[in-house]
Coordinates of C-alpha atoms in Angstrom, one line a residue:
Chain A
M20 CA 62.6 -58.2 -9.7
I21 CA 64.1 -58.3 -5.7
T22 CA 64.8 -62.1 -6.2
I23 CA 66.9 -61.7 -9.5
D24 CA 68.9 -58.6 -8.5
Q25 CA 70.1 -61.0 -5.3
S26 CA 70.5 -63.7 -7.5
L27 CA 72.9 -61.9 -9.5
I28 CA 75.3 -60.2 -6.5
Y29 CA 75.2 -63.9 -5.7
I30 CA 76.3 -65.1 -8.6
V31 CA 79.1 -61.9 -8.2
F32 CA 80.0 -62.9 -5.0
L33 CA 80.5 -66.1 -5.7
V34 CA 83.0 -65.1 -9.0
L35 CA 84.5 -62.7 -6.4
A36 CA 85.0 -65.4 -3.4
S37 CA 86.3 -68.1 -6.7
L38 CA 88.4 -65.7 -8.3
I39 CA 90.1 -65.0 -4.2
L40 CA 91.1 -68.2 -3.3
L41 CA 92.4 -68.8 -6.6
L42 CA 94.6 -66.1 -6.3
V43 CA 95.1 -67.1 -2.9
G44 CA 96.5 -70.7 -3.8
I45 CA 98.3 -69.8 -6.7
I46 CA 100.1 -66.9 -3.7
T47 CA 100.6 -70.1 -1.3
S48 CA 102.1 -72.2 -4.4
Y49 CA 104.1 -69.6 -5.6
L50 CA 105.8 -68.9 -1.8
R51 CA 106.3 -72.5 -1.0
L52 CA 108.0 -73.1 -4.6
I53 CA 110.3 -70.0 -3.6
S54 CA 111.0 -71.3 -0.5
K55 CA 111.7 -74.7 -1.8
L56 CA 114.4 -72.7 -4.1
T57 CA 115.7 -70.6 -1.5
S58 CA 115.8 -74.1 0.5
F59 CA 117.4 -76.3 -2.3
K60 CA 119.9 -73.2 -2.6
G61 CA 121.3 -73.6 0.6
E62 CA 121.5 -77.2 0.9
K63 CA 123.5 -77.7 -2.6
S64 CA 125.3 -74.8 -3.2
A65 CA 127.4 -76.2 -6.1
V66 CA 124.2 -77.4 -7.5
D67 CA 123.4 -75.6 -11.0
T68 CA 121.4 -72.2 -10.9
G69 CA 120.5 -72.7 -14.5
N70 CA 119.2 -75.6 -14.6
L71 CA 117.5 -75.4 -10.9
L72 CA 116.1 -72.4 -12.5
I73 CA 114.9 -74.0 -15.7
Q74 CA 113.4 -76.5 -13.9
A75 CA 111.6 -73.7 -11.3
Q76 CA 110.4 -72.1 -14.1
I77 CA 109.0 -75.5 -15.3
R78 CA 107.5 -76.1 -12.0
A79 CA 106.1 -72.8 -11.9
Q80 CA 104.8 -73.2 -14.6
K81 CA 103.0 -76.2 -14.3
I82 CA 101.6 -75.3 -11.1
L83 CA 99.9 -72.2 -13.2
E84 CA 99.1 -74.1 -15.3
E85 CA 96.7 -76.3 -12.7
A86 CA 96.0 -73.5 -11.0
H87 CA 94.5 -72.2 -14.5
V88 CA 93.2 -75.4 -15.0
K89 CA 92.2 -75.3 -11.6
A90 CA 90.5 -72.0 -12.3
R91 CA 88.7 -73.0 -15.2
E92 CA 87.3 -75.5 -13.7
M93 CA 86.2 -73.0 -10.5
L94 CA 84.5 -71.1 -13.1
T95 CA 83.0 -73.9 -15.2
R96 CA 81.8 -74.8 -12.1
N97 CA 80.5 -71.3 -11.2
D98 CA 79.8 -70.9 -14.6
S99 CA 77.3 -74.0 -14.5
F100 CA 76.3 -73.0 -11.3
S101 CA 75.1 -70.0 -12.2
K102 CA 74.2 -70.7 -15.4
D103 CA 71.8 -73.6 -13.3
L104 CA 71.2 -70.7 -11.0
E105 CA 70.0 -68.1 -13.8
T106 CA 68.1 -70.5 -15.4
K107 CA 66.3 -71.1 -11.7
I108 CA 66.3 -67.8 -11.7
E109 CA 64.9 -67.4 -14.8
E110 CA 62.3 -69.9 -14.4
E111 CA 61.8 -68.6 -11.1
L112 CA 60.9 -64.9 -12.5
A113 CA 58.5 -66.9 -15.5
K114 CA 57.3 -68.0 -12.4
S115 CA 56.8 -64.8 -10.7
M116 CA 56.2 -63.5 -14.0
K117 CA 53.3 -65.6 -15.3
M118 CA 51.7 -65.1 -11.5
Y119 CA 51.4 -61.9 -11.9
V120 CA 50.5 -62.0 -15.1
D121 CA 47.6 -63.8 -14.2
K122 CA 46.8 -62.5 -11.8
Y123 CA 46.7 -58.9 -13.4
D124 CA 44.7 -60.4 -16.2
E125 CA 42.5 -61.8 -13.8
T126 CA 41.8 -58.3 -12.1
L127 CA 41.6 -56.3 -14.8
E128 CA 39.0 -59.2 -16.0
K129 CA 37.5 -59.1 -12.8
T130 CA 37.7 -55.0 -13.5
E131 CA 36.2 -54.9 -16.8
K132 CA 33.9 -57.1 -15.9
E133 CA 32.9 -55.0 -12.7
S134 CA 32.7 -51.8 -15.2
I135 CA 31.3 -53.6 -17.7
K136 CA 28.5 -53.6 -14.6
V137 CA 28.6 -50.6 -13.6
L138 CA 28.3 -49.4 -16.7
Q139 CA 25.6 -51.6 -17.9
N140 CA 23.9 -50.5 -14.3
I141 CA 24.4 -46.9 -15.0
P142 CA 21.4 -46.5 -18.1
S143 CA 19.1 -48.1 -16.1
D144 CA 20.4 -46.1 -12.6
I145 CA 19.8 -43.1 -14.3
K146 CA 16.9 -44.0 -16.6
T147 CA 15.5 -44.6 -12.5
L148 CA 16.1 -41.3 -11.6
F149 CA 15.8 -39.2 -14.9
L150 CA 12.3 -41.1 -14.9
K151 CA 11.9 -39.6 -10.8
E152 CA 13.2 -35.9 -11.8
I153 CA 10.7 -36.3 -15.2
E154 CA 8.1 -37.3 -13.2
V155 CA 8.6 -34.3 -10.4
V156 CA 8.9 -31.9 -13.3
R157 CA 6.3 -33.2 -14.0
Q158 CA 4.5 -33.0 -11.4
N159 CA 5.4 -29.5 -11.2
L160 CA 4.8 -28.2 -14.9
N161 CA 1.2 -29.6 -14.5
Q162 CA 1.1 -27.7 -11.2
E163 CA 1.9 -24.6 -12.7
V164 CA 0.4 -25.2 -15.8
Q165 CA -3.0 -25.7 -14.0
K166 CA -2.1 -22.7 -11.9
V167 CA -1.7 -20.2 -14.9
E168 CA -4.5 -22.5 -16.8
K169 CA -7.1 -21.0 -13.4
D170 CA -5.2 -17.2 -12.8
A171 CA -6.0 -17.4 -16.9
R172 CA -9.4 -18.0 -16.4
Q173 CA -9.6 -15.6 -13.7
I174 CA -8.6 -12.9 -15.7
V175 CA -10.5 -14.0 -18.7
V176 CA -13.9 -14.2 -16.9
E177 CA -13.5 -10.7 -14.6
A178 CA -12.2 -8.8 -18.0
Y179 CA -15.6 -10.5 -19.4
Q180 CA -18.0 -9.3 -15.9
K181 CA -16.2 -6.0 -16.5
V182 CA -16.8 -5.7 -19.8
E183 CA -20.3 -6.8 -19.3
A184 CA -20.9 -4.7 -16.5
E185 CA -19.2 -1.6 -18.8
V186 CA -21.6 -2.9 -21.7
E187 CA -24.4 -2.8 -19.7
K188 CA -23.4 0.5 -18.1
Y189 CA -23.1 2.2 -21.7
K190 CA -26.7 0.4 -22.3
L191 CA -28.5 2.0 -19.7
E192 CA -26.9 4.9 -20.7
R193 CA -27.4 5.2 -24.2
I194 CA -31.6 3.7 -23.2
K195 CA -31.1 7.5 -20.6
Q196 CA -30.2 9.1 -23.2
V197 CA -32.8 7.8 -26.2
D198 CA -35.2 8.1 -23.3
E199 CA -34.5 11.4 -23.3
S200 CA -35.0 12.4 -27.0
I201 CA -38.0 10.8 -27.2
I202 CA -39.2 12.7 -24.4
L203 CA -38.1 15.9 -25.8
I204 CA -39.5 15.2 -29.2
L205 CA -42.8 13.9 -27.7
K206 CA -42.9 17.3 -26.3
D207 CA -41.9 19.2 -28.9
V208 CA -44.0 17.5 -31.3
A209 CA -47.1 18.0 -28.4
R210 CA -46.1 21.8 -28.3
K211 CA -45.9 22.2 -31.9
V212 CA -49.5 20.8 -31.9
L213 CA -51.3 22.5 -29.1
S214 CA -49.9 26.1 -29.9
K215 CA -51.5 25.8 -33.6
E216 CA -54.2 24.3 -32.2
I217 CA -54.9 26.9 -29.7
N218 CA -56.4 30.2 -31.2
K219 CA -55.3 34.0 -30.4
E220 CA -59.1 34.0 -28.5
E221 CA -57.7 30.7 -26.0
H222 CA -54.8 32.3 -26.2
E223 CA -56.9 35.3 -24.6
K224 CA -58.6 33.4 -22.3
L225 CA -55.4 31.7 -20.9
V226 CA -53.7 35.0 -20.1
L227 CA -56.3 35.8 -18.3
K228 CA -57.1 33.2 -16.7
A229 CA -53.3 33.4 -15.3
L230 CA -53.9 36.6 -14.9
E231 CA -56.3 36.2 -12.3
E232 CA -54.6 33.7 -10.4
A233 CA -51.7 36.0 -10.4
K234 CA -53.3 38.7 -8.6
R235 CA -55.1 36.3 -6.7
Q236 CA -51.5 34.7 -5.4
G237 CA -51.0 38.8 -4.9
V238 CA -48.6 38.9 -7.6
F239 CA -49.4 42.7 -8.3
G240 CA -49.6 43.7 -4.8
V241 CA -52.9 42.6 -2.9
K242 CA -54.2 39.0 -3.0
S243 CA -57.5 39.5 -4.5
T244 CA -60.6 37.3 -3.6
E245 CA -61.9 37.8 -7.2
D246 CA -62.1 35.7 -9.9
T247 CA -63.4 38.1 -12.6
Y248 CA -61.5 40.5 -14.8
V249 CA -62.3 43.4 -16.7
R250 CA -62.4 44.2 -20.3
S251 CA -61.1 47.4 -21.9
D252 CA -62.9 47.8 -24.8
T253 CA -61.5 51.2 -25.0
K254 CA -58.6 53.5 -25.7
Chain B
M6 CA -53.6 65.7 -14.7
Y7 CA -51.7 63.2 -16.6
D8 CA -54.5 60.4 -16.2
Q9 CA -56.1 60.8 -18.9
I10 CA -53.1 60.7 -21.3
L11 CA -51.4 58.0 -19.1
N12 CA -54.2 55.2 -19.1
K13 CA -53.9 55.4 -23.1
L14 CA -50.8 53.9 -22.4
R15 CA -50.6 50.2 -23.0
T16 CA -46.5 49.0 -23.9
L17 CA -43.3 50.2 -23.3
E18 CA -43.3 51.1 -27.3
D19 CA -46.5 53.2 -27.0
K20 CA -44.2 54.9 -23.6
E21 CA -41.0 55.3 -25.4
K22 CA -42.7 56.9 -28.3
L23 CA -45.1 59.8 -26.6
L24 CA -40.8 60.1 -24.4
L25 CA -39.6 60.7 -27.7
E26 CA -42.1 62.8 -28.7
I27 CA -42.0 65.3 -25.2
E28 CA -38.3 65.5 -26.5
I29 CA -39.2 66.5 -29.4
L30 CA -41.6 69.3 -28.2
L31 CA -39.5 70.1 -25.1
S32 CA -36.4 70.9 -27.6
G33 CA -38.9 72.9 -29.8
L34 CA -40.1 75.1 -27.0
Y35 CA -36.6 77.4 -27.6
E36 CA -36.8 77.3 -31.8
E37 CA -37.8 80.2 -33.4
K38 CA -38.6 81.5 -30.6
G39 CA -41.7 79.3 -29.8
L40 CA -42.7 79.0 -32.7
G41 CA -41.8 76.0 -33.6
F42 CA -42.8 74.1 -30.8
N43 CA -46.6 74.5 -32.4
S44 CA -45.3 73.3 -35.8
L45 CA -44.3 70.6 -33.5
L46 CA -47.0 70.0 -32.4
Q47 CA -49.4 69.8 -35.4
N48 CA -46.8 67.7 -37.5
R49 CA -44.4 66.1 -35.4
I50 CA -47.0 63.9 -32.8
R51 CA -49.4 61.5 -33.0
G52 CA -52.9 63.1 -33.5
W53 CA -54.6 61.4 -30.6
V54 CA -51.2 63.2 -28.5
S55 CA -51.3 66.5 -30.3
S56 CA -55.2 66.8 -29.4
Y57 CA -54.4 66.0 -25.5
L58 CA -51.4 68.4 -25.1
T59 CA -53.1 70.9 -27.5
E60 CA -56.2 70.8 -24.9
E61 CA -54.2 70.6 -21.3
L62 CA -51.9 73.4 -22.6
S63 CA -54.2 75.8 -23.8
K64 CA -55.9 75.6 -20.5
P65 CA -54.4 78.7 -18.6
D66 CA -51.5 79.4 -16.0
V67 CA -49.6 76.0 -17.8
D68 CA -46.6 75.9 -18.2
K69 CA -45.6 74.3 -21.6
E70 CA -42.3 73.2 -20.4
A71 CA -43.5 72.4 -16.5
F72 CA -45.9 70.5 -18.1
L73 CA -44.3 68.6 -20.8
R74 CA -41.3 68.3 -17.4
G75 CA -43.9 66.8 -15.6
L76 CA -45.6 64.6 -17.8
E77 CA -42.3 62.9 -19.0
K78 CA -41.4 62.1 -14.7
E79 CA -45.1 60.4 -14.8
L80 CA -43.9 58.7 -17.6
K81 CA -40.5 57.8 -16.5
N82 CA -41.6 56.5 -12.9
L83 CA -44.5 53.8 -14.7
K84 CA -43.9 50.2 -13.1
D85 CA -43.1 47.7 -16.0
V86 CA -44.9 44.8 -16.0
Y87 CA -43.0 42.3 -18.1
L88 CA -45.0 40.0 -19.8
T89 CA -44.0 36.8 -21.7
L90 CA -47.2 35.5 -24.1
A91 CA -47.2 32.7 -26.2
Y92 CA -48.6 34.3 -29.2
E93 CA -48.8 38.1 -30.6
P94 CA -52.2 39.5 -29.2
T95 CA -54.1 42.1 -31.0
Q96 CA -54.4 45.6 -29.7
D97 CA -57.4 45.4 -28.2
Q98 CA -56.4 41.9 -26.5
I99 CA -53.7 44.1 -25.2
D100 CA -56.0 46.9 -24.1
T101 CA -58.0 44.5 -22.2
I102 CA -55.0 42.6 -20.4
A103 CA -52.6 46.6 -20.0
S104 CA -56.6 47.3 -18.3
F105 CA -56.7 44.2 -16.0
I106 CA -53.3 44.6 -14.6
R107 CA -53.3 48.4 -14.4
Q108 CA -56.7 47.8 -12.5
S109 CA -54.7 44.8 -9.6
T110 CA -52.3 47.5 -9.2
G111 CA -53.4 50.8 -9.1
G112 CA -53.0 52.1 -12.3
K113 CA -49.6 53.4 -12.9
I114 CA -48.5 50.4 -14.8
I115 CA -46.6 49.9 -18.2
L116 CA -46.6 46.7 -20.2
N117 CA -43.8 45.2 -21.6
L118 CA -44.8 42.6 -23.5
S119 CA -42.0 40.0 -25.8
Y120 CA -43.6 37.0 -27.0
D121 CA -42.2 32.9 -26.5
P122 CA -44.7 30.2 -28.0
Q123 CA -42.3 27.7 -26.4
L124 CA -44.9 29.0 -23.2
I125 CA -47.6 27.5 -25.2
G126 CA -50.5 29.5 -23.6
G127 CA -50.4 31.8 -20.3
V128 CA -48.1 34.2 -19.3
E129 CA -45.2 34.3 -17.8
I130 CA -44.8 37.8 -15.4
I131 CA -42.3 40.1 -13.9
Y132 CA -43.2 42.6 -11.7
E133 CA -41.3 44.9 -9.2
G134 CA -38.5 42.2 -9.1
V135 CA -40.5 38.6 -8.4
F136 CA -41.4 36.3 -11.1
R137 CA -43.7 34.3 -11.8
D138 CA -44.7 31.5 -14.7
F139 CA -48.3 30.8 -15.2
S140 CA -47.7 29.5 -18.5
F141 CA -48.6 26.3 -19.9
K142 CA -45.2 25.6 -20.6
R143 CA -44.3 24.4 -16.5
I144 CA -47.7 22.8 -16.4
F145 CA -47.2 20.9 -19.6
E146 CA -44.0 20.0 -18.6
K147 CA -44.8 19.1 -14.8
E148 CA -47.4 16.8 -16.1
F149 CA -45.0 15.2 -18.7
E150 CA -42.2 14.6 -16.1
E151 CA -45.1 12.6 -14.3
D152 CA -46.2 10.6 -16.9
R153 CA -42.9 10.1 -18.2
E154 CA -42.9 6.6 -17.2
E155 CA -46.1 5.8 -18.4
I156 CA -45.3 7.5 -22.3
L157 CA -42.4 5.4 -22.2
K158 CA -43.7 2.4 -21.6
K159 CA -46.8 2.6 -24.1
L160 CA -44.1 3.6 -26.7
A161 CA -42.2 0.7 -25.8
Q162 CA -45.4 -1.7 -25.8
H163 CA -46.4 -0.5 -29.5
E164 CA -42.7 -1.2 -30.4

């Protein structure tokens, strides 16, 4: 792009230079003509001014036409020059553009390939990373599950042991209660049987034996060494 | 003086009956100028008590009131012997028991009898604040406790 601008500037300068030169040439010719005219006037004062004027005009016109032609030629040459330059610049531009486009295409293609490669690699990278993470998580989870399992088993075992102990304790208590009940029942039955079996005479004997023992032990005041008792038959 | 009547008393009921009779007689001493007393003695008192009192009060220099008061005092001074028996004894058996205890203590006692079949046999005695267990129940329970394990084992074998 910079080259194109420079070419254009050169072209403009060339055109301007050509025009200035042309202008200078024209002015110089005009001044010569004026000076010739002046000198011709001086030499021949009797010359027909009208004719001179007409001739001067004709000459000026010729000069102008020549100048015009020359300027045109110059411009044509400049045109052709600028056209050549333009063509060359266009060619160069096209070449550069093509070069840049090619380079851009190449770079783009390269980048695309790289990206595709990267993109293609990402899943496998991610996959590897993911698998690694999964493995770590799986191991952690396994450990946690094992720990929880162990804790749960421990809790169950403890609870079972506790319940077993309580059941055992309850069992022992109940057995003890049952034994007590059995003993009470047996006592009661034995008592009733014995009570029915003992008649009044046997009762009297038991009471008197008991009173003798009481006397022997000094319950009634004085300890006795006697083993007999006195039966009172009269009031 | 009072031994004859006191020896005839056995139980607390006897004592309280006699005390009541004495109370009746004492109250009758001053009714109808003493005529009521004789009537009461004949009609309101038990036969054997009436006979004893008639005999004693007819002795010379015996003041009725003093005698009755004296008897009342003696009755109240009798020591209670609390006996718990496993059965209800006959009167003869009560007499035997009372005689034995009277002989053992020196005489002036009265039996306070109660009945508890749980004793099975024998007697529980409370005398002068001291309790003694001479019942079969004590022996029975002692033997039962000692042989408890053996009894339970035998029961288990029979299951």
